[in-house]
PDB file of C-alpha atoms in Angstrom:
ATOM      1  CA  MET Z1035      47.696  21.114 -58.702  1.00 47.00           C
ATOM      2  CA  ALA Z1036      45.319  18.791 -60.508  1.00 43.00           C
ATOM      3  CA  PRO Z1037      46.749  15.463 -61.681  1.00 45.00           C
ATOM      4  CA  GLU Z1038      47.240  15.007 -65.384  1.00 48.00           C
ATOM      5  CA  PRO Z1039      46.561  11.843 -67.378  1.00 44.00           C
ATOM      6  CA  LEU Z1040      49.532   9.548 -67.213  1.00 48.00           C
ATOM      7  CA  THR Z1041      50.770   8.607 -70.655  1.00 48.00           C
ATOM      8  CA  ARG Z1042      54.002   6.836 -69.476  1.00 55.00           C
ATOM      9  CA  PRO Z1043      55.448   5.415 -66.228  1.00 71.00           C
ATOM     10  CA  LEU Z1044      55.654   8.217 -63.626  1.00 93.00           C
ATOM     11  CA  THR Z1045      58.892   9.246 -62.128  1.00 97.00           C
ATOM     12  CA  VAL Z1046      58.795  10.267 -58.463  1.00 98.00           C
ATOM     13  CA  GLY Z1047      61.627  12.059 -56.770  1.00 98.00           C
ATOM     14  CA  PHE Z1048      62.361  11.689 -53.083  1.00 98.00           C
ATOM     15  CA  ASP Z1049      64.463  13.784 -50.776  1.00 98.00           C
ATOM     16  CA  LEU Z1050      66.861  11.891 -48.492  1.00 98.00           C
ATOM     17  CA  ASP Z1051      67.533  13.371 -45.059  1.00 98.00           C
ATOM     18  CA  MET Z1052      64.451  13.291 -42.812  1.00 98.00           C
ATOM     19  CA  THR Z1053      62.257  12.083 -45.704  1.00 98.00           C
ATOM     20  CA  LEU Z1054      63.627   8.625 -46.478  1.00 98.00           C
ATOM     21  CA  ILE Z1055      66.191   8.425 -43.678  1.00 98.00           C
ATOM     22  CA  ASP Z1056      66.538   9.688 -40.126  1.00 98.00           C
ATOM     23  CA  SER Z1057      70.171  10.710 -40.333  1.00 97.00           C
ATOM     24  CA  ARG Z1058      70.173  12.780 -37.131  1.00 97.00           C
ATOM     25  CA  PRO Z1059      72.089  10.154 -35.041  1.00 98.00           C
ATOM     26  CA  GLY Z1060      74.771   9.809 -37.696  1.00 97.00           C
ATOM     27  CA  ILE Z1061      75.044  13.485 -38.490  1.00 98.00           C
ATOM     28  CA  ARG Z1062      75.308  14.328 -34.804  1.00 98.00           C
ATOM     29  CA  ALA Z1063      78.191  11.779 -34.466  1.00 98.00           C
ATOM     30  CA  ALA Z1064      79.974  13.136 -37.475  1.00 98.00           C
ATOM     31  CA  TYR Z1065      79.758  16.811 -36.180  1.00 98.00           C
ATOM     32  CA  ARG Z1066      81.034  15.689 -32.898  1.00 98.00           C
ATOM     33  CA  ALA Z1067      84.036  13.935 -34.471  1.00 98.00           C
ATOM     34  CA  LEU Z1068      84.730  17.070 -36.473  1.00 98.00           C
ATOM     35  CA  SER Z1069      84.513  19.175 -33.386  1.00 98.00           C
ATOM     36  CA  ALA Z1070      86.874  16.880 -31.408  1.00 98.00           C
ATOM     37  CA  GLU Z1071      89.331  16.844 -34.200  1.00 98.00           C
ATOM     38  CA  THR Z1072      89.430  20.648 -34.799  1.00 98.00           C
ATOM     39  CA  GLY Z1073      88.870  21.838 -31.240  1.00 98.00           C
ATOM     40  CA  VAL Z1074      86.053  24.045 -32.473  1.00 98.00           C
ATOM     41  CA  TRP Z1075      82.733  23.851 -30.585  1.00 98.00           C
ATOM     42  CA  ILE Z1076      79.802  22.591 -32.641  1.00 98.00           C
ATOM     43  CA  ASP Z1077      76.465  22.208 -31.109  1.00 98.00           C
ATOM     44  CA  ALA Z1078      75.542  18.948 -32.834  1.00 98.00           C
ATOM     45  CA  ASP Z1079      72.167  18.664 -31.130  1.00 98.00           C
ATOM     46  CA  LEU Z1080      71.194  22.070 -32.535  1.00 98.00           C
ATOM     47  CA  ALA Z1081      72.663  21.353 -35.993  1.00 97.00           C
ATOM     48  CA  VAL Z1082      70.470  18.213 -36.510  1.00 97.00           C
ATOM     49  CA  THR Z1083      67.347  20.261 -35.770  1.00 96.00           C
ATOM     50  CA  ARG Z1084      67.867  22.188 -39.060  1.00 94.00           C
ATOM     51  CA  LEU Z1085      68.827  19.554 -41.620  1.00 95.00           C
ATOM     52  CA  GLY Z1086      68.008  20.099 -45.192  1.00 93.00           C
ATOM     53  CA  PRO Z1087      70.241  23.009 -46.529  1.00 93.00           C
ATOM     54  CA  PRO Z1088      73.733  22.308 -47.773  1.00 94.00           C
ATOM     55  CA  LEU Z1089      76.409  21.410 -45.262  1.00 95.00           C
ATOM     56  CA  GLU Z1090      78.264  24.617 -45.821  1.00 95.00           C
ATOM     57  CA  GLN Z1091      75.374  26.663 -44.461  1.00 96.00           C
ATOM     58  CA  GLU Z1092      75.573  24.826 -41.192  1.00 97.00           C
ATOM     59  CA  LEU Z1093      79.376  25.027 -41.002  1.00 98.00           C
ATOM     60  CA  ALA Z1094      79.136  28.783 -41.389  1.00 97.00           C
ATOM     61  CA  HIS Z1095      77.654  28.979 -37.855  1.00 98.00           C
ATOM     62  CA  TRP Z1096      80.842  27.410 -36.421  1.00 98.00           C
ATOM     63  CA  PHE Z1097      83.794  28.250 -38.640  1.00 98.00           C
ATOM     64  CA  PRO Z1098      85.078  31.422 -40.255  1.00 98.00           C
ATOM     65  CA  ASP Z1099      84.418  31.816 -44.032  1.00 97.00           C
ATOM     66  CA  GLU Z1100      87.928  30.941 -45.020  1.00 98.00           C
ATOM     67  CA  ARG Z1101      87.714  27.479 -43.357  1.00 98.00           C
ATOM     68  CA  ILE Z1102      84.305  26.372 -44.563  1.00 97.00           C
ATOM     69  CA  LEU Z1103      85.395  24.634 -47.682  1.00 97.00           C
ATOM     70  CA  GLU Z1104      88.220  22.790 -45.870  1.00 98.00           C
ATOM     71  CA  MET Z1105      85.935  21.792 -43.038  1.00 98.00           C
ATOM     72  CA  GLY Z1106      83.257  20.658 -45.477  1.00 97.00           C
ATOM     73  CA  ASP Z1107      85.781  18.354 -47.179  1.00 97.00           C
ATOM     74  CA  ARG Z1108      86.954  16.928 -43.792  1.00 98.00           C
ATOM     75  CA  TYR Z1109      83.398  16.366 -42.564  1.00 98.00           C
ATOM     76  CA  ARG Z1110      82.583  14.415 -45.735  1.00 97.00           C
ATOM     77  CA  GLU Z1111      85.733  12.312 -45.208  1.00 97.00           C
ATOM     78  CA  LEU Z1112      84.770  11.544 -41.608  1.00 98.00           C
ATOM     79  CA  TYR Z1113      81.126  10.928 -42.579  1.00 98.00           C
ATOM     80  CA  PRO Z1114      81.213   7.213 -43.603  1.00 98.00           C
ATOM     81  CA  ALA Z1115      82.957   6.156 -40.440  1.00 98.00           C
ATOM     82  CA  TYR Z1116      80.532   7.932 -38.071  1.00 98.00           C
ATOM     83  CA  ALA Z1117      77.220   8.532 -39.838  1.00 98.00           C
ATOM     84  CA  ILE Z1118      76.248   5.524 -41.911  1.00 98.00           C
ATOM     85  CA  ALA Z1119      75.727   2.899 -39.215  1.00 98.00           C
ATOM     86  CA  PRO Z1120      73.632   4.872 -36.783  1.00 98.00           C
ATOM     87  CA  THR Z1121      71.186   6.106 -39.366  1.00 98.00           C
ATOM     88  CA  HIS Z1122      67.908   4.361 -39.902  1.00 97.00           C
ATOM     89  CA  ALA Z1123      65.139   4.371 -42.466  1.00 98.00           C
ATOM     90  CA  MET Z1124      62.108   6.554 -41.816  1.00 98.00           C
ATOM     91  CA  PRO Z1125      58.863   4.617 -41.317  1.00 97.00           C
ATOM     92  CA  GLY Z1126      57.496   3.607 -44.640  1.00 98.00           C
ATOM     93  CA  ALA Z1127      60.572   4.620 -46.677  1.00 98.00           C
ATOM     94  CA  ARG Z1128      61.251   1.298 -48.317  1.00 98.00           C
ATOM     95  CA  GLU Z1129      57.555   0.855 -48.978  1.00 98.00           C
ATOM     96  CA  ALA Z1130      57.238   4.246 -50.599  1.00 98.00           C
ATOM     97  CA  VAL Z1131      60.020   3.657 -53.055  1.00 98.00           C
ATOM     98  CA  ALA Z1132      58.756   0.116 -53.763  1.00 97.00           C
ATOM     99  CA  ALA Z1133      55.233   1.441 -54.324  1.00 97.00           C
ATOM    100  CA  VAL Z1134      56.407   3.621 -57.171  1.00 97.00           C
ATOM    101  CA  GLN Z1135      58.358   0.783 -58.754  1.00 97.00           C
ATOM    102  CA  ALA Z1136      55.530  -1.717 -58.319  1.00 95.00           C
ATOM    103  CA  LEU Z1137      53.355   0.458 -60.554  1.00 93.00           C
ATOM    104  CA  GLY Z1138      55.946   0.634 -63.306  1.00 94.00           C
ATOM    105  CA  GLY Z1139      57.347   4.034 -62.208  1.00 96.00           C
ATOM    106  CA  ARG Z1140      60.837   5.097 -61.496  1.00 97.00           C
ATOM    107  CA  ALA Z1141      61.940   6.268 -58.036  1.00 98.00           C
ATOM    108  CA  ILE Z1142      64.873   8.717 -57.905  1.00 98.00           C
ATOM    109  CA  VAL Z1143      66.458  10.344 -54.911  1.00 98.00           C
ATOM    110  CA  VAL Z1144      67.438  14.081 -55.315  1.00 98.00           C
ATOM    111  CA  THR Z1145      69.327  15.364 -52.260  1.00 98.00           C
ATOM    112  CA  ALA Z1146      71.655  18.153 -51.202  1.00 96.00           C
ATOM    113  CA  LYS Z1147      73.885  15.520 -49.620  1.00 96.00           C
ATOM    114  CA  HIS Z1148      77.294  14.510 -50.972  1.00 95.00           C
ATOM    115  CA  GLU Z1149      76.252  11.953 -53.545  1.00 97.00           C
ATOM    116  CA  PRO Z1150      78.666   9.114 -52.558  1.00 97.00           C
ATOM    117  CA  ASN Z1151      77.483   9.341 -48.914  1.00 97.00           C
ATOM    118  CA  ALA Z1152      73.832   9.392 -50.005  1.00 98.00           C
ATOM    119  CA  LYS Z1153      74.423   6.179 -51.993  1.00 98.00           C
ATOM    120  CA  MET Z1154      76.189   4.607 -48.968  1.00 98.00           C
ATOM    121  CA  HIS Z1155      73.161   5.343 -46.789  1.00 98.00           C
ATOM    122  CA  LEU Z1156      70.641   3.816 -49.219  1.00 98.00           C
ATOM    123  CA  ALA Z1157      72.758   0.711 -49.788  1.00 98.00           C
ATOM    124  CA  HIS Z1158      73.252   0.217 -46.071  1.00 98.00           C
ATOM    125  CA  LEU Z1159      69.510   0.473 -45.456  1.00 98.00           C
ATOM    126  CA  GLY Z1160      68.453  -1.548 -48.343  1.00 97.00           C
ATOM    127  CA  ILE Z1161      66.478   1.227 -50.044  1.00 98.00           C
ATOM    128  CA  GLU Z1162      66.869   0.759 -53.847  1.00 97.00           C
ATOM    129  CA  PRO Z1163      65.914   3.769 -55.986  1.00 98.00           C
ATOM    130  CA  ASP Z1164      66.478   3.797 -59.721  1.00 98.00           C
ATOM    131  CA  GLU Z1165      68.855   6.810 -59.553  1.00 98.00           C
ATOM    132  CA  VAL Z1166      70.559   8.907 -56.917  1.00 98.00           C
ATOM    133  CA  ILE Z1167      71.442  12.535 -57.585  1.00 98.00           C
ATOM    134  CA  GLY Z1168      73.288  14.654 -55.047  1.00 97.00           C
ATOM    135  CA  TRP Z1169      74.532  18.109 -54.411  1.00 96.00           C
ATOM    136  CA  LEU Z1170      71.268  19.846 -55.257  1.00 97.00           C
ATOM    137  CA  TRP Z1171      69.324  22.047 -52.931  1.00 97.00           C
ATOM    138  CA  ALA Z1172      65.920  23.841 -53.131  1.00 97.00           C
ATOM    139  CA  GLU Z1173      65.263  25.332 -56.504  1.00 98.00           C
ATOM    140  CA  ALA Z1174      68.384  23.654 -57.864  1.00 98.00           C
ATOM    141  CA  LYS Z1175      66.663  20.208 -57.389  1.00 98.00           C
ATOM    142  CA  ALA Z1176      64.570  21.134 -60.392  1.00 98.00           C
ATOM    143  CA  GLU Z1177      67.555  20.417 -62.571  1.00 98.00           C
ATOM    144  CA  ALA Z1178      67.383  16.716 -61.774  1.00 98.00           C
ATOM    145  CA  LEU Z1179      63.649  16.553 -61.593  1.00 98.00           C
ATOM    146  CA  ARG Z1180      63.328  17.977 -65.083  1.00 97.00           C
ATOM    147  CA  GLU Z1181      66.145  15.822 -66.383  1.00 97.00           C
ATOM    148  CA  TYR Z1182      64.359  12.694 -65.242  1.00 97.00           C
ATOM    149  CA  ASP Z1183      60.902  14.024 -66.115  1.00 97.00           C
ATOM    150  CA  ALA Z1184      59.719  13.633 -62.462  1.00 98.00           C
ATOM    151  CA  GLY Z1185      56.009  14.390 -62.015  1.00 97.00           C
ATOM    152  CA  VAL Z1186      56.090  14.276 -58.215  1.00 98.00           C
ATOM    153  CA  TYR Z1187      58.685  15.274 -55.675  1.00 98.00           C
ATOM    154  CA  VAL Z1188      58.454  14.167 -51.996  1.00 98.00           C
ATOM    155  CA  GLY Z1189      60.269  16.036 -49.345  1.00 98.00           C
ATOM    156  CA  ASP Z1190      60.223  17.320 -45.701  1.00 98.00           C
ATOM    157  CA  HIS Z1191      61.552  20.855 -46.122  1.00 98.00           C
ATOM    158  CA  VAL Z1192      60.191  24.029 -47.662  1.00 98.00           C
ATOM    159  CA  GLY Z1193      63.285  23.951 -49.926  1.00 98.00           C
ATOM    160  CA  ASP Z1194      61.875  20.657 -51.317  1.00 98.00           C
ATOM    161  CA  VAL Z1195      58.632  22.298 -51.993  1.00 98.00           C
ATOM    162  CA  ARG Z1196      60.394  25.101 -53.858  1.00 98.00           C
ATOM    163  CA  GLY Z1197      62.362  22.508 -55.934  1.00 98.00           C
ATOM    164  CA  ALA Z1198      59.183  20.679 -56.847  1.00 98.00           C
ATOM    165  CA  ARG Z1199      57.355  23.832 -57.863  1.00 98.00           C
ATOM    166  CA  THR Z1200      60.300  25.142 -59.870  1.00 98.00           C
ATOM    167  CA  ALA Z1201      60.286  21.859 -61.798  1.00 98.00           C
ATOM    168  CA  GLY Z1202      56.565  21.915 -62.385  1.00 97.00           C
ATOM    169  CA  ALA Z1203      56.141  18.778 -60.337  1.00 98.00           C
ATOM    170  CA  LEU Z1204      53.547  17.974 -57.764  1.00 98.00           C
ATOM    171  CA  SER Z1205      54.903  18.716 -54.339  1.00 98.00           C
ATOM    172  CA  VAL Z1206      54.172  16.026 -51.719  1.00 98.00           C
ATOM    173  CA  ALA Z1207      55.419  16.957 -48.340  1.00 98.00           C
ATOM    174  CA  VAL Z1208      55.877  15.117 -45.050  1.00 98.00           C
ATOM    175  CA  PRO Z1209      56.372  16.997 -41.761  1.00 98.00           C
ATOM    176  CA  THR Z1210      58.950  14.594 -40.541  1.00 98.00           C
ATOM    177  CA  GLY Z1211      61.884  17.073 -40.612  1.00 96.00           C
ATOM    178  CA  PRO Z1212      62.346  20.605 -39.417  1.00 96.00           C
ATOM    179  CA  CYS Z1213      59.258  22.040 -41.074  1.00 98.00           C
ATOM    180  CA  ASP Z1214      55.805  21.544 -39.772  1.00 97.00           C
ATOM    181  CA  GLU Z1215      52.591  21.069 -41.838  1.00 98.00           C
ATOM    182  CA  ARG Z1216      51.708  24.730 -41.711  1.00 98.00           C
ATOM    183  CA  GLU Z1217      55.129  25.806 -43.069  1.00 98.00           C
ATOM    184  CA  LEU Z1218      54.976  23.258 -45.816  1.00 98.00           C
ATOM    185  CA  ARG Z1219      51.502  24.223 -46.871  1.00 98.00           C
ATOM    186  CA  GLU Z1220      52.428  28.005 -46.776  1.00 98.00           C
ATOM    187  CA  ALA Z1221      55.370  27.207 -48.947  1.00 98.00           C
ATOM    188  CA  GLY Z1222      52.998  25.752 -51.604  1.00 98.00           C
ATOM    189  CA  ALA Z1223      52.959  21.966 -51.002  1.00 98.00           C
ATOM    190  CA  ASP Z1224      50.135  20.441 -53.034  1.00 98.00           C
ATOM    191  CA  VAL Z1225      49.763  17.444 -50.704  1.00 98.00           C
ATOM    192  CA  VAL Z1226      50.912  16.943 -47.085  1.00 98.00           C
ATOM    193  CA  LEU Z1227      50.971  13.418 -45.793  1.00 98.00           C
ATOM    194  CA  PRO Z1228      51.607  12.624 -42.108  1.00 98.00           C
ATOM    195  CA  ASP Z1229      54.638  10.452 -43.006  1.00 97.00           C
ATOM    196  CA  LEU Z1230      55.830   8.182 -45.730  1.00 98.00           C
ATOM    197  CA  ALA Z1231      53.766   5.234 -44.334  1.00 98.00           C
ATOM    198  CA  ALA Z1232      50.815   7.030 -45.857  1.00 98.00           C
ATOM    199  CA  PHE Z1233      52.452   7.340 -49.319  1.00 98.00           C
ATOM    200  CA  PRO Z1234      51.648   4.021 -50.976  1.00 97.00           C
ATOM    201  CA  ALA Z1235      47.850   4.392 -50.468  1.00 97.00           C
ATOM    202  CA  TRP Z1236      48.043   8.083 -51.604  1.00 97.00           C
ATOM    203  CA  PHE Z1237      50.166   7.141 -54.608  1.00 97.00           C
ATOM    204  CA  ALA Z1238      47.785   4.326 -55.687  1.00 94.00           C
ATOM    205  CA  GLY Z1239      44.847   6.774 -55.508  1.00 94.00           C
ATOM    206  CA  TYR Z1240      46.820   9.459 -57.347  1.00 94.00           C
ATOM    207  CA  THR Z1241      47.898   7.272 -60.186  1.00 91.00           C
ATOM    208  CA  GLY Z1242      44.442   5.710 -60.430  1.00 86.00           C
ATOM    209  CA  THR Z1243      42.807   9.110 -60.663  1.00 55.00           C
ATOM    210  CA  ALA Z1244      45.404  10.405 -63.037  1.00 52.00           C
ATOM    211  CA  ALA Z1245      45.112   7.416 -65.193  1.00 48.00           C
ATOM    212  CA  ALA Z1246      41.392   7.855 -65.404  1.00 45.00           C
ATOM    213  CA  GLY Z1247      41.964  11.390 -66.660  1.00 44.00           C
TER     214      GLY Z1247
END
């Protein structure tokens, strides 16, 4: 996708889990707490290898259909006590968000995660986007990307690529989650960076190129 001339500050969307934050230690702890409370075996180590889709998709591996909504609510209640403190920022995350804002753009977070928990993560880690929109996965992320007129969306999962393409945004992918570079490119990512540490330099070049027309 060729960059278009920028006529106003650019809005860039970022995914959360495994893009801006490494939430695997916290999510692992939250699943183990839910397992201990319910007596239902959850392979937390396996669960954290497939982060990205909504929580209910993972819970369906461990609970019968009639319990999934109840267990989702309980997991989200347990989450702040177990998952916030162990989670850390991905390398370059703060700098990536700051790079957008430093050039006059808006940085928004669009995630499938429960929005209040997403905001707690960002506040705890000192990552300060302009907006946080939760409860959106894959193509549904296009709702927020269009609402905020995002021209770029950055994520680690093929679902993030689909969301960007559905919104008509440039898909920038990082293979820092469950999807490798090949999967991301095959899904249609326009740009694949090794990680977010490479984002500021790429973004400076992209906006410079785009501004030049």
